[in-house]
């Protein structure tokens, strides 16, 4: 590893995983809890309470389909939902550069309020720091969140137990997946990253693509109410490629996906082809991958599709013991490995 | 108010209070909870769980007596303690500038680990973002924290009730203070701000002053175990002057303090005189002001003094209905008002 921090260490891929293990876990991995830091799941949990913290350094602050405020609420709430939590409160930490316009701050706060109010999760505490001009891009923020066990989590786990002898997990962990489990993706991938790219300085392509940033409370509730879910994770930095590799590694299973089943908009596919990007590596902020026991995968898929944010959901593959890595059957029928990306091809998307 | 954010809006004084009311509360003040955002207490609480979030932008990152890591753990833990919470878990959000040395990061993570381990509060989740060189000073971090009701909080409140008819608060709120309540400060004030100032570029004075940054778990436990505490607050940005004015305003009482009782080191007093600073306005990171019913003030003081971090504690004054603001009897016997500072005289101390 180099002696200084580089962009790739925060990019959600393999370099970041190594950095986290070598630095963060070496010092801070001693903690216990129901979901300790060392499990590297989407949130932590202790004494039945879920805690999540995410900093947002997205650039630019306003983009098609959202802004740093709506993104922050969605991102933090989704990470609490992903392990089986019900978000109940948020904490907002603002770090603002001197000279930042109050009018922009006003828009961002309004957006935080609207997004949080829609899902009934209040901001109950916070903190504001102002730093000198030039010290920051302009504004970054931290959104932390508090959750409790989801009211349908125990029901969901009971359903899993009926079909799976010896299953005894209390949360939806990355390590819960067994061969045969089906993998659902809740809608089109890549929209968020491409929407951001489309408004970056110097980038200009014809594509009316909006960020998908949205809290997934309703969709997750529908899935857990049906029951049979063993794991959930949102494909943010590093995209679906990183997510599936984390699942594969932590659950000790292979994962096989089918290219033709993965929902990707033509517009996103075109931009990716033009720029040489892999849509599987693009970050999303309003999607979830959901691993379900095979017996109930179709029912969970049906339930998810009833929710507006899940109407384009698809089963894209399954866990398998044929491989111990992630592999994709391509549209032309070949097989290719899907390695974890080194970093995120588009930096500062969240 | 101006149309852009200025340093003073993050400086813990009157300008920050106005900014918070005019912007943050206007948009986000709709939330409910046991301690909602609108109460502007040191932490929020909902369903018996305490949540706190603080961003740390201290400059420089390493200073006499600590660093950004130990400061962040102490600051967040203390804010949870101040409302009557017992901290049980932390969440670490790192925002690092590209090019930041891993060796410095290593020191900071070790310091976080040591400080957190001493009080048995693990980091259970986190997030790392890396931004381009020049986008940040070098590193800022967010420390969020989770707490539950302190095991001695109910006992403490029962003791208050014995002496105070109709007292029915469930947490240690800024609004709990009544005329007659004694104000304890747990030790010397101003050390943290002066320690930082002493290592700032271009500043050079002979003074071996160390930051007081430390988690106050033991001290708070001693006070609550004795019982009779109605409010606690740590004099960080804006110092004791800001703290007492917040108490006065929220509790609707006057507060009278006695200059000769306020513990200030000679070295701090000398630097303040030389630079024209008011020690009452200086930030601290290992001190608490504690409001206690008069009947038990001496006993709580005695209990606090048993703790190493409270050995220099003093009763510095009391709440009163003679005034409706903060007033100080000076060493020469005169009276002077102590207004809330506009901002913090020394920026970026936390």
Short mmCIF file of C-alpha atoms in Angstrom, two decimals, chain A residues 1-11 16 19-20 22-24 26-28 30-33 35-38 41-47 49-57 59 86 88-103 105-107 109-114 116-118 120-138 140-146 148 237 347-348 350, chain B residues 1-11 16 19-20 22-24 26-28 30-33 35-38 41-47 49-57 59 86 88-103 105-107 109-114 116-118 120-138 140-146 148 237 347-348 350:
data_model
loop_
_atom_site.label_atom_id
_atom_site.label_comp_id
_atom_site.label_asym_id
_atom_site.label_seq_id
_atom_site.Cartn_x
_atom_site.Cartn_y
_atom_site.Cartn_z
CA UNK A 1 0.00 0.00 0.00
CA UNK A 2 1.23 3.53 -0.71
CA UNK A 3 2.15 5.88 2.13
CA UNK A 4 -0.60 8.40 1.40
CA UNK A 5 -4.36 8.11 1.01
CA UNK A 6 -5.62 8.10 -2.60
CA UNK A 7 -9.06 8.53 -4.15
CA UNK A 8 -9.28 4.77 -4.72
CA UNK A 9 -9.21 4.14 -0.95
CA UNK A 10 -12.66 5.71 -0.68
CA UNK A 11 -14.10 4.31 -3.86
CA UNK A 16 -11.06 0.38 -0.01
CA UNK A 19 -7.64 -0.13 3.52
CA UNK A 20 -10.53 -0.79 5.90
CA UNK A 22 -5.52 -2.90 7.30
CA UNK A 23 -6.25 0.37 9.11
CA UNK A 24 -9.78 0.72 10.46
CA UNK A 26 -6.76 -3.23 13.00
CA UNK A 27 -7.40 -0.35 15.39
CA UNK A 28 -11.15 -0.41 15.94
CA UNK A 30 -12.15 -4.92 18.97
CA UNK A 31 -15.74 -3.85 19.56
CA UNK A 32 -18.51 -6.34 20.13
CA UNK A 33 -22.25 -5.94 19.56
CA UNK A 35 -23.50 -6.46 14.37
CA UNK A 36 -19.99 -5.25 15.26
CA UNK A 37 -17.72 -3.13 13.06
CA UNK A 38 -15.75 -6.22 12.08
CA UNK A 41 -22.24 -4.85 7.17
CA UNK A 42 -24.28 -1.83 6.01
CA UNK A 43 -25.05 -0.74 9.62
CA UNK A 44 -23.97 -1.68 13.12
CA UNK A 45 -26.30 -3.00 15.82
CA UNK A 46 -26.03 -3.31 19.58
CA UNK A 47 -28.63 -4.12 22.25
CA UNK A 49 -30.60 -0.76 18.28
CA UNK A 50 -29.18 -0.04 14.82
CA UNK A 51 -26.64 2.74 14.19
CA UNK A 52 -25.46 4.05 10.84
CA UNK A 53 -23.23 6.95 9.83
CA UNK A 54 -22.45 8.12 6.32
CA UNK A 55 -20.65 11.20 5.07
CA UNK A 56 -21.73 12.69 1.76
CA UNK A 57 -19.21 14.43 -0.49
CA UNK A 59 -20.19 16.58 -6.54
CA UNK A 86 -36.64 0.29 10.92
CA UNK A 88 -36.63 6.04 13.59
CA UNK A 89 -34.39 9.12 13.74
CA UNK A 90 -31.63 10.98 11.93
CA UNK A 91 -28.74 13.22 13.01
CA UNK A 92 -27.43 15.87 10.62
CA UNK A 93 -23.82 17.06 10.70
CA UNK A 94 -23.15 19.99 8.37
CA UNK A 95 -19.64 21.10 7.42
CA UNK A 96 -19.95 24.29 5.40
CA UNK A 97 -17.31 26.40 3.72
CA UNK A 98 -17.34 30.09 4.54
CA UNK A 99 -18.99 31.94 1.67
CA UNK A 100 -21.48 29.17 0.87
CA UNK A 101 -24.77 30.79 -0.24
CA UNK A 102 -27.63 30.59 2.26
CA UNK A 103 -29.99 30.14 -0.70
CA UNK A 105 -28.27 25.75 2.02
CA UNK A 106 -31.96 26.52 2.18
CA UNK A 107 -32.68 24.27 -0.82
CA UNK A 109 -32.35 21.70 4.11
CA UNK A 110 -35.76 21.75 2.44
CA UNK A 111 -34.84 18.67 0.47
CA UNK A 112 -33.68 16.87 3.64
CA UNK A 113 -36.95 17.81 5.31
CA UNK A 114 -39.13 16.65 2.41
CA UNK A 116 -37.33 12.61 5.72
CA UNK A 117 -40.96 13.68 6.19
CA UNK A 118 -42.18 11.38 3.42
CA UNK A 120 -41.73 9.88 8.79
CA UNK A 121 -38.18 9.84 10.14
CA UNK A 122 -37.29 13.09 11.98
CA UNK A 123 -33.89 14.72 12.38
CA UNK A 124 -33.55 14.83 16.17
CA UNK A 125 -30.06 16.22 16.63
CA UNK A 126 -27.20 17.73 14.70
CA UNK A 127 -24.16 19.91 14.52
CA UNK A 128 -22.85 22.66 12.24
CA UNK A 129 -19.22 23.48 11.58
CA UNK A 130 -17.99 26.29 9.33
CA UNK A 131 -14.48 26.14 7.85
CA UNK A 132 -12.43 28.70 5.92
CA UNK A 133 -12.95 29.25 2.22
CA UNK A 134 -10.80 26.85 0.25
CA UNK A 135 -10.76 24.29 3.02
CA UNK A 136 -13.64 22.38 1.48
CA UNK A 137 -15.25 21.87 -1.91
CA UNK A 138 -18.17 23.91 -0.56
CA UNK A 140 -20.15 18.14 2.88
CA UNK A 141 -22.54 16.57 5.28
CA UNK A 142 -22.87 13.62 7.55
CA UNK A 143 -26.16 11.86 8.09
CA UNK A 144 -26.31 9.40 10.93
CA UNK A 145 -29.31 7.31 11.69
CA UNK A 146 -30.89 5.29 14.44
CA UNK A 148 -34.82 -0.50 15.85
CA UNK A 237 -20.09 2.75 -4.35
CA UNK A 347 -15.70 9.24 -7.96
CA UNK A 348 -17.69 11.36 -5.49
CA UNK A 350 -22.29 9.98 -2.71
CA UNK B 1 -28.40 38.03 8.08
CA UNK B 2 -25.88 38.05 5.25
CA UNK B 3 -26.48 36.00 2.13
CA UNK B 4 -23.48 33.70 2.61
CA UNK B 5 -22.32 31.52 5.49
CA UNK B 6 -19.51 32.99 7.61
CA UNK B 7 -17.17 31.51 10.21
CA UNK B 8 -19.26 33.06 12.97
CA UNK B 9 -22.28 30.92 12.01
CA UNK B 10 -20.41 27.85 13.24
CA UNK B 11 -18.77 29.43 16.26
CA UNK B 16 -24.92 30.40 15.38
CA UNK B 19 -28.66 30.66 12.14
CA UNK B 20 -29.89 27.40 13.67
CA UNK B 22 -33.71 30.63 11.14
CA UNK B 23 -32.51 27.80 8.88
CA UNK B 24 -32.17 24.43 10.57
CA UNK B 26 -37.44 26.24 10.19
CA UNK B 27 -36.93 23.24 7.91
CA UNK B 28 -36.26 20.38 10.29
CA UNK B 30 -41.07 19.36 12.81
CA UNK B 31 -39.72 16.17 14.32
CA UNK B 32 -41.00 14.82 17.61
CA UNK B 33 -39.27 12.52 20.09
CA UNK B 35 -35.74 15.21 23.12
CA UNK B 36 -36.54 16.57 19.66
CA UNK B 37 -34.27 18.76 17.52
CA UNK B 38 -36.25 21.83 18.53
CA UNK B 41 -30.12 20.09 23.77
CA UNK B 42 -26.72 18.40 23.62
CA UNK B 43 -28.21 15.18 22.17
CA UNK B 44 -31.52 13.99 20.79
CA UNK B 45 -33.58 11.15 22.27
CA UNK B 46 -36.41 9.02 20.96
CA UNK B 47 -38.02 5.82 22.32
CA UNK B 49 -32.49 5.85 22.87
CA UNK B 50 -30.07 8.77 22.68
CA UNK B 51 -28.48 9.90 19.39
CA UNK B 52 -25.68 12.39 18.93
CA UNK B 53 -23.67 13.50 15.91
CA UNK B 54 -20.71 15.89 15.86
CA UNK B 55 -18.30 16.79 13.10
CA UNK B 56 -14.74 17.65 14.03
CA UNK B 57 -12.76 20.18 12.01
CA UNK B 59 -6.90 22.65 13.43
CA UNK B 86 -25.04 6.12 28.90
CA UNK B 88 -22.99 2.36 24.24
CA UNK B 89 -21.64 2.67 20.69
CA UNK B 90 -19.94 5.04 18.26
CA UNK B 91 -19.99 5.49 14.48
CA UNK B 92 -16.96 6.96 12.72
CA UNK B 93 -17.24 8.92 9.48
CA UNK B 94 -13.88 9.82 7.96
CA UNK B 95 -13.49 12.41 5.20
CA UNK B 96 -9.88 12.35 4.07
CA UNK B 97 -8.07 14.47 1.53
CA UNK B 98 -6.11 12.60 -1.12
CA UNK B 99 -2.43 12.68 -0.18
CA UNK B 100 -3.06 12.50 3.58
CA UNK B 101 -0.26 10.41 5.16
CA UNK B 102 -1.27 6.94 6.33
CA UNK B 103 1.10 7.40 9.27
CA UNK B 105 -4.20 8.40 9.97
CA UNK B 106 -2.73 5.52 11.91
CA UNK B 107 -2.00 7.77 14.92
CA UNK B 109 -7.19 5.75 14.60
CA UNK B 110 -5.04 4.49 17.47
CA UNK B 111 -6.04 7.49 19.53
CA UNK B 112 -9.74 6.88 18.78
CA UNK B 113 -9.30 3.26 19.80
CA UNK B 114 -7.49 4.06 23.06
CA UNK B 116 -12.98 4.61 23.26
CA UNK B 117 -11.54 1.47 24.86
CA UNK B 118 -10.87 3.24 28.16
CA UNK B 120 -15.67 0.63 26.93
CA UNK B 121 -17.62 2.17 24.06
CA UNK B 122 -16.92 0.42 20.73
CA UNK B 123 -17.07 1.89 17.23
CA UNK B 124 -19.67 -0.37 15.60
CA UNK B 125 -20.05 1.19 12.16
CA UNK B 126 -18.52 3.82 9.94
CA UNK B 127 -17.82 5.22 6.53
CA UNK B 128 -14.79 6.57 4.68
CA UNK B 129 -14.82 9.17 1.92
CA UNK B 130 -11.77 10.43 0.07
CA UNK B 131 -11.86 13.80 -1.70
CA UNK B 132 -9.40 15.51 -4.06
CA UNK B 133 -6.37 17.35 -2.77
CA UNK B 134 -7.26 20.94 -1.94
CA UNK B 135 -10.90 20.12 -1.28
CA UNK B 136 -10.30 19.83 2.45
CA UNK B 137 -7.86 21.11 5.04
CA UNK B 138 -6.56 17.52 5.23
CA UNK B 140 -12.27 16.06 9.06
CA UNK B 141 -14.28 13.45 10.84
CA UNK B 142 -17.71 12.84 12.17
CA UNK B 143 -18.32 10.88 15.33
CA UNK B 144 -21.88 9.84 16.01
CA UNK B 145 -22.94 8.06 19.13
CA UNK B 146 -25.71 5.95 20.53
CA UNK B 148 -29.45 4.47 26.44
CA UNK B 237 -17.79 26.28 21.51
CA UNK B 347 -12.20 29.24 15.61
CA UNK B 348 -11.86 25.54 14.73
CA UNK B 350 -13.35 21.14 17.72
#
